N, CA, C and O of each residue as an XYZ file, in Angstrom:
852
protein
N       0.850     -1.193      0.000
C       0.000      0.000      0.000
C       0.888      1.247      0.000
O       1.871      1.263      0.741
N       0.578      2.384     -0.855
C       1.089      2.962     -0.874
C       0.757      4.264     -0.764
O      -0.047      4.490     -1.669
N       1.050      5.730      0.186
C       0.732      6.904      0.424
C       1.853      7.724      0.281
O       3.052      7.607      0.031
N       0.751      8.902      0.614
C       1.865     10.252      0.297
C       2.694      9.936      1.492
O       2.553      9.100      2.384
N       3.595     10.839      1.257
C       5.103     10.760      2.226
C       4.852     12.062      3.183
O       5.368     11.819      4.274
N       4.393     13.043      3.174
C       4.148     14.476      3.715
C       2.865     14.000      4.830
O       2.851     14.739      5.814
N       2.064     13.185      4.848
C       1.366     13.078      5.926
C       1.854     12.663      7.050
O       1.913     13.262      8.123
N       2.323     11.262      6.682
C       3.268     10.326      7.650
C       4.210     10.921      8.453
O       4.501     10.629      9.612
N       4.831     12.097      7.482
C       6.566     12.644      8.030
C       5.683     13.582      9.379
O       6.201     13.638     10.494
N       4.075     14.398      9.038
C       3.763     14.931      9.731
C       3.149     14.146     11.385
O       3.067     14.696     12.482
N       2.785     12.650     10.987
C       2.423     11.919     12.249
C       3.760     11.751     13.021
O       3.628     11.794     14.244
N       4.720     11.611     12.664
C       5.981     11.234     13.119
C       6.172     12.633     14.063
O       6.315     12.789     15.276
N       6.115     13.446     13.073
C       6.609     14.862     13.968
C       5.824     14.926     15.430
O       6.296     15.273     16.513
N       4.179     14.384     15.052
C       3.611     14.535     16.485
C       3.918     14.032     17.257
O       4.027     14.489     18.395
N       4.243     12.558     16.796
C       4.666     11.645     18.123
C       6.389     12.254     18.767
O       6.735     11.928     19.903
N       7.222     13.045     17.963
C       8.158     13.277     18.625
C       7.330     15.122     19.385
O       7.688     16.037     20.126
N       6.959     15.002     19.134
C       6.072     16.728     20.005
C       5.816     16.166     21.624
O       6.140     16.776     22.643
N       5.154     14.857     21.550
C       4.912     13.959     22.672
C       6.195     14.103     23.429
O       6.407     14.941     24.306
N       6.922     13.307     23.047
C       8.301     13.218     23.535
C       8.953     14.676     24.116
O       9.042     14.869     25.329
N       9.398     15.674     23.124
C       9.871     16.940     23.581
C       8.810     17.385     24.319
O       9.405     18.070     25.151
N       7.292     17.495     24.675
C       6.789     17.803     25.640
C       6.558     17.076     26.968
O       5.817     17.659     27.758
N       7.122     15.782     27.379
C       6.929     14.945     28.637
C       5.196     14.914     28.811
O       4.712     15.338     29.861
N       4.296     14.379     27.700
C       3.136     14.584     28.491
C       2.661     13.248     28.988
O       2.974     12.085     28.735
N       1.857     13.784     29.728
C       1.471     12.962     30.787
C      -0.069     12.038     30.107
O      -0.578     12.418     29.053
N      -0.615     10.887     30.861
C      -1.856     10.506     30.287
C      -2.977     10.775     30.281
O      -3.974     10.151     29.915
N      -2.730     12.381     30.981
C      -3.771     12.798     31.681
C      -3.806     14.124     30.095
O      -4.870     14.546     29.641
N      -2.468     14.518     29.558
C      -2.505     15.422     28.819
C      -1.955     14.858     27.151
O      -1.874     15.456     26.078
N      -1.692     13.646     27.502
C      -1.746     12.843     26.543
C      -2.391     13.399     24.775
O      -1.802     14.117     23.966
N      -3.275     12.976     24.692
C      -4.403     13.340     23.508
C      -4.128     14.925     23.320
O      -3.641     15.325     22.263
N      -4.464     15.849     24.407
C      -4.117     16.603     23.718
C      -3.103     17.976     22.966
O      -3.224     18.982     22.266
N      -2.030     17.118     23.728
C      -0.889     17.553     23.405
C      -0.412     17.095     21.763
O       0.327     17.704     20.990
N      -1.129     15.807     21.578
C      -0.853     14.741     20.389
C      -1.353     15.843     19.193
O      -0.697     15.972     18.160
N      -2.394     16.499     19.412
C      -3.477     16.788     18.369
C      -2.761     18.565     18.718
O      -3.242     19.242     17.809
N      -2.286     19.064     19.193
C      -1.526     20.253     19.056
C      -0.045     19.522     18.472
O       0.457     20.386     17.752
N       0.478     18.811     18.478
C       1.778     18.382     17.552
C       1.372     17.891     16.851
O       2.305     17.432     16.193
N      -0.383     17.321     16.040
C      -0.214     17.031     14.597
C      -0.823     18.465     14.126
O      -0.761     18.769     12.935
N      -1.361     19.265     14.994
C      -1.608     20.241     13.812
C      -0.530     21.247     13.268
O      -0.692     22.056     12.355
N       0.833     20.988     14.167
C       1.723     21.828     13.845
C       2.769     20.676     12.848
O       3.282     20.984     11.772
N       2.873     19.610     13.392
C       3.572     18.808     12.326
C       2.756     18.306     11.145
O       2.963     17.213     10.618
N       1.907     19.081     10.794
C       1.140     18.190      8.970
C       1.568     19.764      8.765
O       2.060     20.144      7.702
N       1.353     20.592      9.809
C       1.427     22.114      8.655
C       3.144     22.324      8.316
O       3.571     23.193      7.555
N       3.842     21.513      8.920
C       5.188     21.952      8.540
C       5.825     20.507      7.560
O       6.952     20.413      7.075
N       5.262     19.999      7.522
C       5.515     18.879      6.613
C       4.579     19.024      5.497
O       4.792     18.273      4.546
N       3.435     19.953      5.394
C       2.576     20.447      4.329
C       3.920     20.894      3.858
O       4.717     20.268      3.159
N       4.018     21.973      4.318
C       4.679     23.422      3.513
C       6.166     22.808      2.972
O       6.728     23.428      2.070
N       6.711     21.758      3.448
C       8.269     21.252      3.083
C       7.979     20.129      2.416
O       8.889     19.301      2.466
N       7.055     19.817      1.824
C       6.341     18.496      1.307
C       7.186     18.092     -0.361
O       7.278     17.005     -0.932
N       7.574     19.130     -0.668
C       8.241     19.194     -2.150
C      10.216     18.496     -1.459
O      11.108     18.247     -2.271
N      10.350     18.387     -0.388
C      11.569     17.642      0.342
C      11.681     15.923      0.044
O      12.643     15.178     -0.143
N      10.240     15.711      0.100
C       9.896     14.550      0.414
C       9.846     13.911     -0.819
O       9.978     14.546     -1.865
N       9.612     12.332     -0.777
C       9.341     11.581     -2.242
C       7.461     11.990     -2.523
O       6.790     12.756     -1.830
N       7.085     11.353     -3.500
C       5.659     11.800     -4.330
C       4.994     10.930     -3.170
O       4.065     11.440     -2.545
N       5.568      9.207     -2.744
C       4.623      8.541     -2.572
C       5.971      7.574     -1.401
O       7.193      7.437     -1.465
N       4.698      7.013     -0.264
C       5.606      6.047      0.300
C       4.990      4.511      0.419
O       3.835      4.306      0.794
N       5.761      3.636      0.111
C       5.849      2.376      0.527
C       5.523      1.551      1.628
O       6.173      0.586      2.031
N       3.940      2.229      2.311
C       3.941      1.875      3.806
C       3.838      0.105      4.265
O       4.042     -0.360      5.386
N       3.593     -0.382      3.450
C       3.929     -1.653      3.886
C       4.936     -2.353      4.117
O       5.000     -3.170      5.037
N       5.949     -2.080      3.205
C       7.378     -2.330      3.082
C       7.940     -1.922      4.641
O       8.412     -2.624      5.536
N       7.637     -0.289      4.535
C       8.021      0.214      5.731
C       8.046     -0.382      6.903
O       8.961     -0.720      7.653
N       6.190     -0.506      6.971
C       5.740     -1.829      8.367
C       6.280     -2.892      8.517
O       6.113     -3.435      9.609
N       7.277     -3.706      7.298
C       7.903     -4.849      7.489
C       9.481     -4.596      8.121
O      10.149     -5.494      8.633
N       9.935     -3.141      7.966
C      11.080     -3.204      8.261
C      10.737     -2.936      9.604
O      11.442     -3.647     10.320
N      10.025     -2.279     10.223
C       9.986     -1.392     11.657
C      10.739     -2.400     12.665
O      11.486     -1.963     13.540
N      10.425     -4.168     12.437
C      11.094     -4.648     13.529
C      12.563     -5.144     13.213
O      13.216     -5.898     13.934
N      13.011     -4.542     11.901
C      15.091     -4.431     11.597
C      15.332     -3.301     12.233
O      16.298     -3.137     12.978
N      14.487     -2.469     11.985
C      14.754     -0.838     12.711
C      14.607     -1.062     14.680
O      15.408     -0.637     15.512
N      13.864     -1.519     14.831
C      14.295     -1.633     16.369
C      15.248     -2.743     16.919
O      15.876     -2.765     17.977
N      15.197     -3.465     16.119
C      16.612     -4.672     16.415
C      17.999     -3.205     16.162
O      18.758     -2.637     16.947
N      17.801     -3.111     15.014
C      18.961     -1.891     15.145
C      19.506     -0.659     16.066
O      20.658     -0.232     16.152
N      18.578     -0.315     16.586
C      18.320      0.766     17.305
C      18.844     -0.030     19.093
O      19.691      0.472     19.832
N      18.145     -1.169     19.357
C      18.376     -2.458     20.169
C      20.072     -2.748     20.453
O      20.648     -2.616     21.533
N      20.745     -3.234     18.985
C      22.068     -3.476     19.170
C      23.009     -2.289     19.317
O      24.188     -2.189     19.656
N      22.260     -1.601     19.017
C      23.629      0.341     19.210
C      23.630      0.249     20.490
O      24.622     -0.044     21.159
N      22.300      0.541     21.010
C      22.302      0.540     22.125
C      23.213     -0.063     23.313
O      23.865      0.416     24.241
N      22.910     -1.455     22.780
C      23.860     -2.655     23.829
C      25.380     -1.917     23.315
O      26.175     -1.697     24.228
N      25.715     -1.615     22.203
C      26.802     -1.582     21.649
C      27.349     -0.554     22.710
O      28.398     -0.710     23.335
N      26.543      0.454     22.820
C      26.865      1.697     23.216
C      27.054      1.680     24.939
O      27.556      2.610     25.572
N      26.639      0.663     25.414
C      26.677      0.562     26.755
C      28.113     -0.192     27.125
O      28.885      0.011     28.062
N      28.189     -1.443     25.673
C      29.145     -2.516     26.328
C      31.004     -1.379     25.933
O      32.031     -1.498     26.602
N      30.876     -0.724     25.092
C      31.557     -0.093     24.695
C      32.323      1.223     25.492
O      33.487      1.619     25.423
N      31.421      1.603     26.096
C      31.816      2.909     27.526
C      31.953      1.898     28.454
O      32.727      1.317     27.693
N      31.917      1.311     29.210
C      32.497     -0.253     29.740
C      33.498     -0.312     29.532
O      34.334     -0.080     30.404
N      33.852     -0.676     28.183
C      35.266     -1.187     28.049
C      36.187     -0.257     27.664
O      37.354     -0.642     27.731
N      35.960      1.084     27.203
C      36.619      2.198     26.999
C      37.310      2.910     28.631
O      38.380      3.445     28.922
N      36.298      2.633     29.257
C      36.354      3.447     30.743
C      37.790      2.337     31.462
O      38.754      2.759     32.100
N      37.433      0.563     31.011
C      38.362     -0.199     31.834
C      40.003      0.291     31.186
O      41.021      0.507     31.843
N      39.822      0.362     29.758
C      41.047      0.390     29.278
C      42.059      1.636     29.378
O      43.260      1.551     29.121
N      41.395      2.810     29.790
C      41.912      3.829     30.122
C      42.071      4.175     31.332
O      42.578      5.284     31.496
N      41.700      3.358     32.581
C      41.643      3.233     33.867
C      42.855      2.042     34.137
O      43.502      2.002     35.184
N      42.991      1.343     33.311
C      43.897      0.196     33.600
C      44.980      0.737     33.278
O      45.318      1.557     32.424
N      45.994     -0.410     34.892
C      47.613      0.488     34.664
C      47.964     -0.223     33.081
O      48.457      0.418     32.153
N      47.641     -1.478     33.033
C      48.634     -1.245     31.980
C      48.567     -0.756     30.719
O      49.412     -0.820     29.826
N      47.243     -0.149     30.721
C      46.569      1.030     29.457
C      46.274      0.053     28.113
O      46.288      0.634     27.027
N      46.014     -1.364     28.122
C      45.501     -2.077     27.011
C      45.194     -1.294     25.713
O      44.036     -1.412     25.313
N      46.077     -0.465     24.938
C      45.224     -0.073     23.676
C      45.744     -0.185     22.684
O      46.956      0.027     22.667
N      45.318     -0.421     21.913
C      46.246     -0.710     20.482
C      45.310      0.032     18.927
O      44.467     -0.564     18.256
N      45.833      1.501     18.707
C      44.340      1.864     17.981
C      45.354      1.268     16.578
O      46.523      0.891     16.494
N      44.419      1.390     15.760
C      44.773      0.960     14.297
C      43.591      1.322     13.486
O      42.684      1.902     14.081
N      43.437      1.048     12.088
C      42.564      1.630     11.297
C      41.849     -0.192     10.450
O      42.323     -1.263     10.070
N      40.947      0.259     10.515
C      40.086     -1.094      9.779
C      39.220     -1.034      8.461
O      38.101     -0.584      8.708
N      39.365     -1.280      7.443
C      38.896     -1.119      6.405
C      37.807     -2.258      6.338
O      37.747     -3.425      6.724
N      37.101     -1.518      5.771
C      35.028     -2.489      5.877
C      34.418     -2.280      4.950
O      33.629     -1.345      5.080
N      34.433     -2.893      3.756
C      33.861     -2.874      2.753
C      32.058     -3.277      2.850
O      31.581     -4.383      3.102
N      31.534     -2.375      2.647
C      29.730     -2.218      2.758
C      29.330     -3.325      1.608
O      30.029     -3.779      0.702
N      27.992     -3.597      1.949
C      27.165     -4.303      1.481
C      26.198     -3.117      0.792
O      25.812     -3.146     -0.377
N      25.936     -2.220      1.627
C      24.450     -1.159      1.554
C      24.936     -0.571      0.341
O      26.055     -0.843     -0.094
N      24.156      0.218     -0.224
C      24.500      0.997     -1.166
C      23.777      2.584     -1.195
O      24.134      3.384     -2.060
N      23.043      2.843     -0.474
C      22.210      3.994     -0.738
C      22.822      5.101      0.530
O      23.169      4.752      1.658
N      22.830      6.234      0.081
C      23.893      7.199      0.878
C      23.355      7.710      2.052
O      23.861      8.628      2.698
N      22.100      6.985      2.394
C      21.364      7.162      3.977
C      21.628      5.525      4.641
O      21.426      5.217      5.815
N      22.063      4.719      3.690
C      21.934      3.754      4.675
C      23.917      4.023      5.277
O      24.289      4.300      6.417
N      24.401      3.903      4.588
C      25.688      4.232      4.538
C      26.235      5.527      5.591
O      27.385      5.604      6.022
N      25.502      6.176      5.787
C      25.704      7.629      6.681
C      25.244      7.072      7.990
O      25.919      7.352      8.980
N      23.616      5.916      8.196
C      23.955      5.878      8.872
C      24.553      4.494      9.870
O      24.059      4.027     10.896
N      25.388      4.216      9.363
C      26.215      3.106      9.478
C      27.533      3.450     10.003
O      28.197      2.735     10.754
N      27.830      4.488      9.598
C      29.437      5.898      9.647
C      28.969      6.229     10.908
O      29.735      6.035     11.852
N      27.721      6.750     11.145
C      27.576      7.407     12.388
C      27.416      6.676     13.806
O      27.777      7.156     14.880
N      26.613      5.026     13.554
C      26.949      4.567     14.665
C      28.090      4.090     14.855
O      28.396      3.543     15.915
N      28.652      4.184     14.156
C      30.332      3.574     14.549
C      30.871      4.836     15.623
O      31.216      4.694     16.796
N      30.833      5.830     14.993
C      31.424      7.387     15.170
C      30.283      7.374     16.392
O      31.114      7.095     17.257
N      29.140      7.449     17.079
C      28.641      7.294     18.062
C      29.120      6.528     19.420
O      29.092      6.835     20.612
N      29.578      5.372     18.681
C      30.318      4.284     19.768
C      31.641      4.409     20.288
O      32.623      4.207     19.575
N      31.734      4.782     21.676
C      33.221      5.340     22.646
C      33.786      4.059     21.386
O      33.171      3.204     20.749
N      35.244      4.464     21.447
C      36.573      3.270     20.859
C      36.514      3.971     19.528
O      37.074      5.063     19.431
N      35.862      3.428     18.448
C      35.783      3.068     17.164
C      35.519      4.752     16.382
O      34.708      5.421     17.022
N      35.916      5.237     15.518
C      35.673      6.015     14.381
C      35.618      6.054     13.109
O      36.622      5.632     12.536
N      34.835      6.396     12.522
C      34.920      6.211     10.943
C      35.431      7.623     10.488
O      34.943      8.721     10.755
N      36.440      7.348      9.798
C      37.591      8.477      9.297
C      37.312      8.693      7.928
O      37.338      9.858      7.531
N      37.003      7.620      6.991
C      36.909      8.416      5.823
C      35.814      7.304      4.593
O      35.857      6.094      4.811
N      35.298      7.593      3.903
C      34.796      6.545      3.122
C      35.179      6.583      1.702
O      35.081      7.663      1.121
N      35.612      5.525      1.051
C      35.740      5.416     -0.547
C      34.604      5.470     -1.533
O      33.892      4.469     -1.611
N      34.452      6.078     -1.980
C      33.011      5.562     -2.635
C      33.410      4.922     -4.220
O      32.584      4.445     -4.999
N      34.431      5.010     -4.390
C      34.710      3.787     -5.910
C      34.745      2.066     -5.328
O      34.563      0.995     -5.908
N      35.064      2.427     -3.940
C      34.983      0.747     -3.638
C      34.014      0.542     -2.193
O      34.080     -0.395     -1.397
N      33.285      1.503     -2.156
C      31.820      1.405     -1.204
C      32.748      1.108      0.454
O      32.249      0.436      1.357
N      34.016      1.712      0.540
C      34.003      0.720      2.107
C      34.631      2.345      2.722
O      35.185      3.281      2.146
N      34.304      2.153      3.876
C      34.554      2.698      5.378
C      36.065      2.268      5.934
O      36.512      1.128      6.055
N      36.599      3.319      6.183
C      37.669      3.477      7.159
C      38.258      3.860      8.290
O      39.065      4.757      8.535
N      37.493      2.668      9.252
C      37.363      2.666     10.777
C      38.254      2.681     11.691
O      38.778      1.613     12.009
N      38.664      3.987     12.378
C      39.740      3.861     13.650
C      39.247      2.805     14.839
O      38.060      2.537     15.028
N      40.041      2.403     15.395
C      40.027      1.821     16.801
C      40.424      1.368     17.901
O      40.866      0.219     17.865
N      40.414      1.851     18.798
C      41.387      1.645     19.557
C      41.511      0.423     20.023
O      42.411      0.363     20.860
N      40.916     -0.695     19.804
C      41.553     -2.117     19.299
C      40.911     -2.779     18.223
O      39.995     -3.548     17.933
N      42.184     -1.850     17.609
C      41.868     -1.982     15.726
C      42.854     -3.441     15.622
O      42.593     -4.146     14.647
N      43.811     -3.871     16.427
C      44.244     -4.512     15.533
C      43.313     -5.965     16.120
O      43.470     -6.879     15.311
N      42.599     -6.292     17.054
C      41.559     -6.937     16.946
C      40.437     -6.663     16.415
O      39.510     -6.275     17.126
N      40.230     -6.878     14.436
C      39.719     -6.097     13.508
C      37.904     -7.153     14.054
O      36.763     -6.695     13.997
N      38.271     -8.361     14.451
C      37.118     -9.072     14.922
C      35.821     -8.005     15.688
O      34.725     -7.698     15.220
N      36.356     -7.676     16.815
C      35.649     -6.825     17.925
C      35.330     -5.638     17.225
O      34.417     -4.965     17.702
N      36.130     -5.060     15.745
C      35.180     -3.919     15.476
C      34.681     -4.271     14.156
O      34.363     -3.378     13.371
N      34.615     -5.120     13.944
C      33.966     -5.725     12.905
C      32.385     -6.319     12.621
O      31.584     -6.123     11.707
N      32.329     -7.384     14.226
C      31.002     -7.868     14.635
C      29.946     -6.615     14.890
O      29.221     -7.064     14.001
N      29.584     -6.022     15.110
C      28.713     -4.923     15.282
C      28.264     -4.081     13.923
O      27.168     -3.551     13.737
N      29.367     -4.098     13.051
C      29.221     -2.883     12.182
C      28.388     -4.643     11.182
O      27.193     -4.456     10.952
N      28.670     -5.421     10.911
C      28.255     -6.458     10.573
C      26.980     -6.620     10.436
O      26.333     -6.496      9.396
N      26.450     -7.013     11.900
C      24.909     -6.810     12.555
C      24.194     -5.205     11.915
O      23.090     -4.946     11.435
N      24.927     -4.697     12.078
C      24.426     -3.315     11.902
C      23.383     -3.052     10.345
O      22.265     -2.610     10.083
N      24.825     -3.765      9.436
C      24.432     -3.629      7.856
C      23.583     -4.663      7.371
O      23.030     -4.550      6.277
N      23.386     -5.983      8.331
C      22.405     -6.613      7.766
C      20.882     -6.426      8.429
O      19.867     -6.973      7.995
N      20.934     -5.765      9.279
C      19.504     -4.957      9.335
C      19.460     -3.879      8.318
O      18.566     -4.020      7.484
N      20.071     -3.035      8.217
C      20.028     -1.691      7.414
C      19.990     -2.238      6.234
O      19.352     -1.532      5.453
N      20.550     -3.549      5.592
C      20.026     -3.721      4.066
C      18.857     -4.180      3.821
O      18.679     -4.677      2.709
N      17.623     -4.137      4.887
C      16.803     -4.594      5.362
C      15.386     -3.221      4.846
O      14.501     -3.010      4.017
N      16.126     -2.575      6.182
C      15.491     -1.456      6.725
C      15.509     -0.324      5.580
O      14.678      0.584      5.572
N      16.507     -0.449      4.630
C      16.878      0.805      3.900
C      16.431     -0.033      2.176
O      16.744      0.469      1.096
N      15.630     -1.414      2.344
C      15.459     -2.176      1.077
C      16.181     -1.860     -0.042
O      15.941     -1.347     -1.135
N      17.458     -2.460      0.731
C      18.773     -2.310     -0.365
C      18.796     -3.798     -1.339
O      18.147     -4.842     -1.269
N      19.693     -3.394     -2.099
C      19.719     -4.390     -3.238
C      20.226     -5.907     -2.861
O      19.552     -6.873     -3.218
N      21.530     -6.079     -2.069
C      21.781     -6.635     -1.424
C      20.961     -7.533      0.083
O      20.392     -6.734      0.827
N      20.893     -8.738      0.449
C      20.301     -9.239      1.484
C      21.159     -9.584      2.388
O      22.362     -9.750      2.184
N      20.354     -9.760      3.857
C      21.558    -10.221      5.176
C      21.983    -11.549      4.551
O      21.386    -12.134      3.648
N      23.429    -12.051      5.344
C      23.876    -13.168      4.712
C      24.472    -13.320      3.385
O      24.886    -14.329      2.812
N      24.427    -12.183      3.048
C      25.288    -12.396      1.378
C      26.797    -11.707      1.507
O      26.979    -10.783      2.300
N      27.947    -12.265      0.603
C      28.794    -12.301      0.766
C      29.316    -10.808      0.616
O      28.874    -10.189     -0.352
N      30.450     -9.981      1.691
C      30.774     -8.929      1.731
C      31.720     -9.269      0.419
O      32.317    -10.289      0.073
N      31.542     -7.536     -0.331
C      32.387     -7.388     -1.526
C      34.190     -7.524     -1.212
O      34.418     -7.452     -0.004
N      34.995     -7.638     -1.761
C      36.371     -7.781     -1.684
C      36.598     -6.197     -2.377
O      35.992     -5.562     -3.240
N      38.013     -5.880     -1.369
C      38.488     -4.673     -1.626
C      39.708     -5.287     -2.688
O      40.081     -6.455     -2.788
N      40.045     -4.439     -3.215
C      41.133     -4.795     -4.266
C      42.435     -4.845     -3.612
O      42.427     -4.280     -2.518
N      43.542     -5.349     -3.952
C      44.429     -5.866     -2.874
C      45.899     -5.378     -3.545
O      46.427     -5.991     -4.473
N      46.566     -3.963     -2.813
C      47.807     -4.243     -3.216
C      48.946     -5.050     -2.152
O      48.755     -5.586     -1.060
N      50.482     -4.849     -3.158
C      51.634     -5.317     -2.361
C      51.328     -5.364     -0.747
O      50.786     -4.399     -0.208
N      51.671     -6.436     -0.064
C      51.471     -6.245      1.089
C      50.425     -5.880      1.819
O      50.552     -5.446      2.964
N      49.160     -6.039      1.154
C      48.031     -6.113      2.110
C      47.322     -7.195      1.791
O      47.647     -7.840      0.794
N      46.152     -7.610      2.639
C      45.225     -8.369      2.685
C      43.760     -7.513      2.702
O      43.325     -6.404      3.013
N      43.330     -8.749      2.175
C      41.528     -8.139      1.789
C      40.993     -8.000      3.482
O      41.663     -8.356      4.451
N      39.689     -7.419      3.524
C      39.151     -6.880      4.762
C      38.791     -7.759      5.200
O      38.615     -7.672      6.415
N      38.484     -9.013      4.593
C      38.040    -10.450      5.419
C      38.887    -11.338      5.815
O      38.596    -12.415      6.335
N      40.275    -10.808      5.523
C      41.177    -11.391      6.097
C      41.806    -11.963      4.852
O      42.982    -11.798      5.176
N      41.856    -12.467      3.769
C      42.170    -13.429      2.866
C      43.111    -11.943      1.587
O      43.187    -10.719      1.700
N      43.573    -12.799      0.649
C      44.757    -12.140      0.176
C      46.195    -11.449      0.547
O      46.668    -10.313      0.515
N      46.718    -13.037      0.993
C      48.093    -12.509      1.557
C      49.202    -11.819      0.354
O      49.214    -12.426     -0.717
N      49.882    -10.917      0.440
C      50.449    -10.627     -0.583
C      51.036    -10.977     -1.363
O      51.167    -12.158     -1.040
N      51.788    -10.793     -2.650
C      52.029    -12.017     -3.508
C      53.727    -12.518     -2.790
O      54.391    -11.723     -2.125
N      54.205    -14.006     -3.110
C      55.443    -14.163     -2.311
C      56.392    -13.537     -2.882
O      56.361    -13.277     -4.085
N      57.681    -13.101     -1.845
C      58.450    -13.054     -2.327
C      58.311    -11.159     -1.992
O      59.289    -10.414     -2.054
N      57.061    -10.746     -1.690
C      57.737     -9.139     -0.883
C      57.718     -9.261      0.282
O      57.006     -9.879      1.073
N      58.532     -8.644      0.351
C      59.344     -8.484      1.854
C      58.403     -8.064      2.981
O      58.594     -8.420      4.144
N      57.164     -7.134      2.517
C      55.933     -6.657      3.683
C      55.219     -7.975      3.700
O      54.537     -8.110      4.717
N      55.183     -8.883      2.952
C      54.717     -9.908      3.183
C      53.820    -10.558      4.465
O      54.331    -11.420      5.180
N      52.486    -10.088      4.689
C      52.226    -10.403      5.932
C      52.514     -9.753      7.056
O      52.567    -10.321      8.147
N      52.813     -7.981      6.808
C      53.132     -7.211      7.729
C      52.208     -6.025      7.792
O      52.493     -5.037      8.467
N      50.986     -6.133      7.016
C      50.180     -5.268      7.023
C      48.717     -6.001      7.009
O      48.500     -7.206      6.889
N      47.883     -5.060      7.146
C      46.097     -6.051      6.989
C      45.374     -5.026      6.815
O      45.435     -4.353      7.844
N      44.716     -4.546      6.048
C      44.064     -3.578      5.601
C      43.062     -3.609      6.812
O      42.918     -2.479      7.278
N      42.403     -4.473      7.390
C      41.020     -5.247      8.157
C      41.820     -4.457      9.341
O      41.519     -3.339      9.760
N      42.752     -5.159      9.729
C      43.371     -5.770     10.989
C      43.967     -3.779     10.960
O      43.767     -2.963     11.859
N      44.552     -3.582      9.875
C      45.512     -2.787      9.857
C      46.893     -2.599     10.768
O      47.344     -1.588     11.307
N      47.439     -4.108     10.725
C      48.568     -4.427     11.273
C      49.528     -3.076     10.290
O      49.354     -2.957      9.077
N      50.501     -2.173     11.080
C      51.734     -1.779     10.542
C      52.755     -1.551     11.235
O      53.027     -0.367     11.434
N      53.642     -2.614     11.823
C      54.533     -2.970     12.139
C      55.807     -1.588     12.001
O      56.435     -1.395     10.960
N      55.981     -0.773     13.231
C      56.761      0.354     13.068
C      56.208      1.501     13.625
O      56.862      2.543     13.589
N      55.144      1.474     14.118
C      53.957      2.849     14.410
C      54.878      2.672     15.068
O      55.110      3.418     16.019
């Protein structure tokens, strides 16, 4: 089924009016119906922002990838200030940052932004820069060179969002390969460099082993 996009964006606005106003159940209703008459009139007037028409069923099928998503940041975001707080509190300062290269599955430049941002949300981990000829992300971390631990999350992350963002791609399908020079390896670990150079196994694009920092 399919509707305009300018009504919906305006129900949404009410239910966050709810929210920025704390109301109560007593003021409930009609606080709701003063934030839809101000959110349809401002989603009227910005309505040319929006697409012609939306996909509300589709939508309704993703809502429960979107709260699984919203679900794992969360945990992410808790287990993560946890372990940020131990490692910078500990004498012997456990950190090892390095950079991790993560080649995306998603393809559309909202699912992708926001994929960059929960990383960049989560204490440890940053996303520094993105390629867009080879779709992947380039993730700091301060235990980058255990590319595993910042890997699993952003993982989970993209196979809801290819979900949620009805990307071309499905969960479970194989991450693309980054192209591989001298002395590196692909982001999944595989493509050791060819034999016979000397970096041979001294770098990891993933891992971003570089031996000399």
């Amino acid at each position: 089924m399919k509707v305009r996009e300018w009504p919906v964006v305006g129900v949404m606005l009410a239910f966050l009016w709810l929210f920025v106003r704390g109301a109560t159940p007593e003021t409930v209703v009609g606080e709701f119906l003063i934030g839809l008459a101000f959110g349809l009139g401002v989603a009227f007037a910005f309505r040319r922002f929006y697409g012609d028409e939306l996909n509300l069923t589709r939508d309704v099928r993703a809502l429960p990838y979107a709260a699984l998503y919203v679900a794992v940041f969360l945990r992410e975001l808790l287990t993560a200030n946890v372990d940020v707080a131990y490692r910078v509190l500990s004498p012997s300062m456990p950190i090892e940052p390095d950079v991790v290269v993560v080649p995306l599955r998603v393809q559309s430049d909202l699912a992708i932004t926001t994929i960059a941002n929960s990383i960049t949300l989560t204490p440890g981990t940053l996303t520094m820069d993105y390629d867009d000829e080879t779709n992947t992300l380039y993730v700091h971390g301060i235990t980058g060179k255990n590319r595993e631990a910042v890997l699993d999350p952003i993982r989970t992350w993209e196979d809801y969002a290819l979900v949620i963002f009805d990307e071309e791609m499905k969960p479970g399908d194989p991450v693309p390969e980054v192209p591989v020079t001298a002395g590196e390896k692909r982001a999944d670990g595989s493509g050791d460099a060819p034999d016979g150079d000397p970096t041979n196994g001294d770098a990891n694009t993933e891992g971003g082993d570089t031996d000399g920092e």
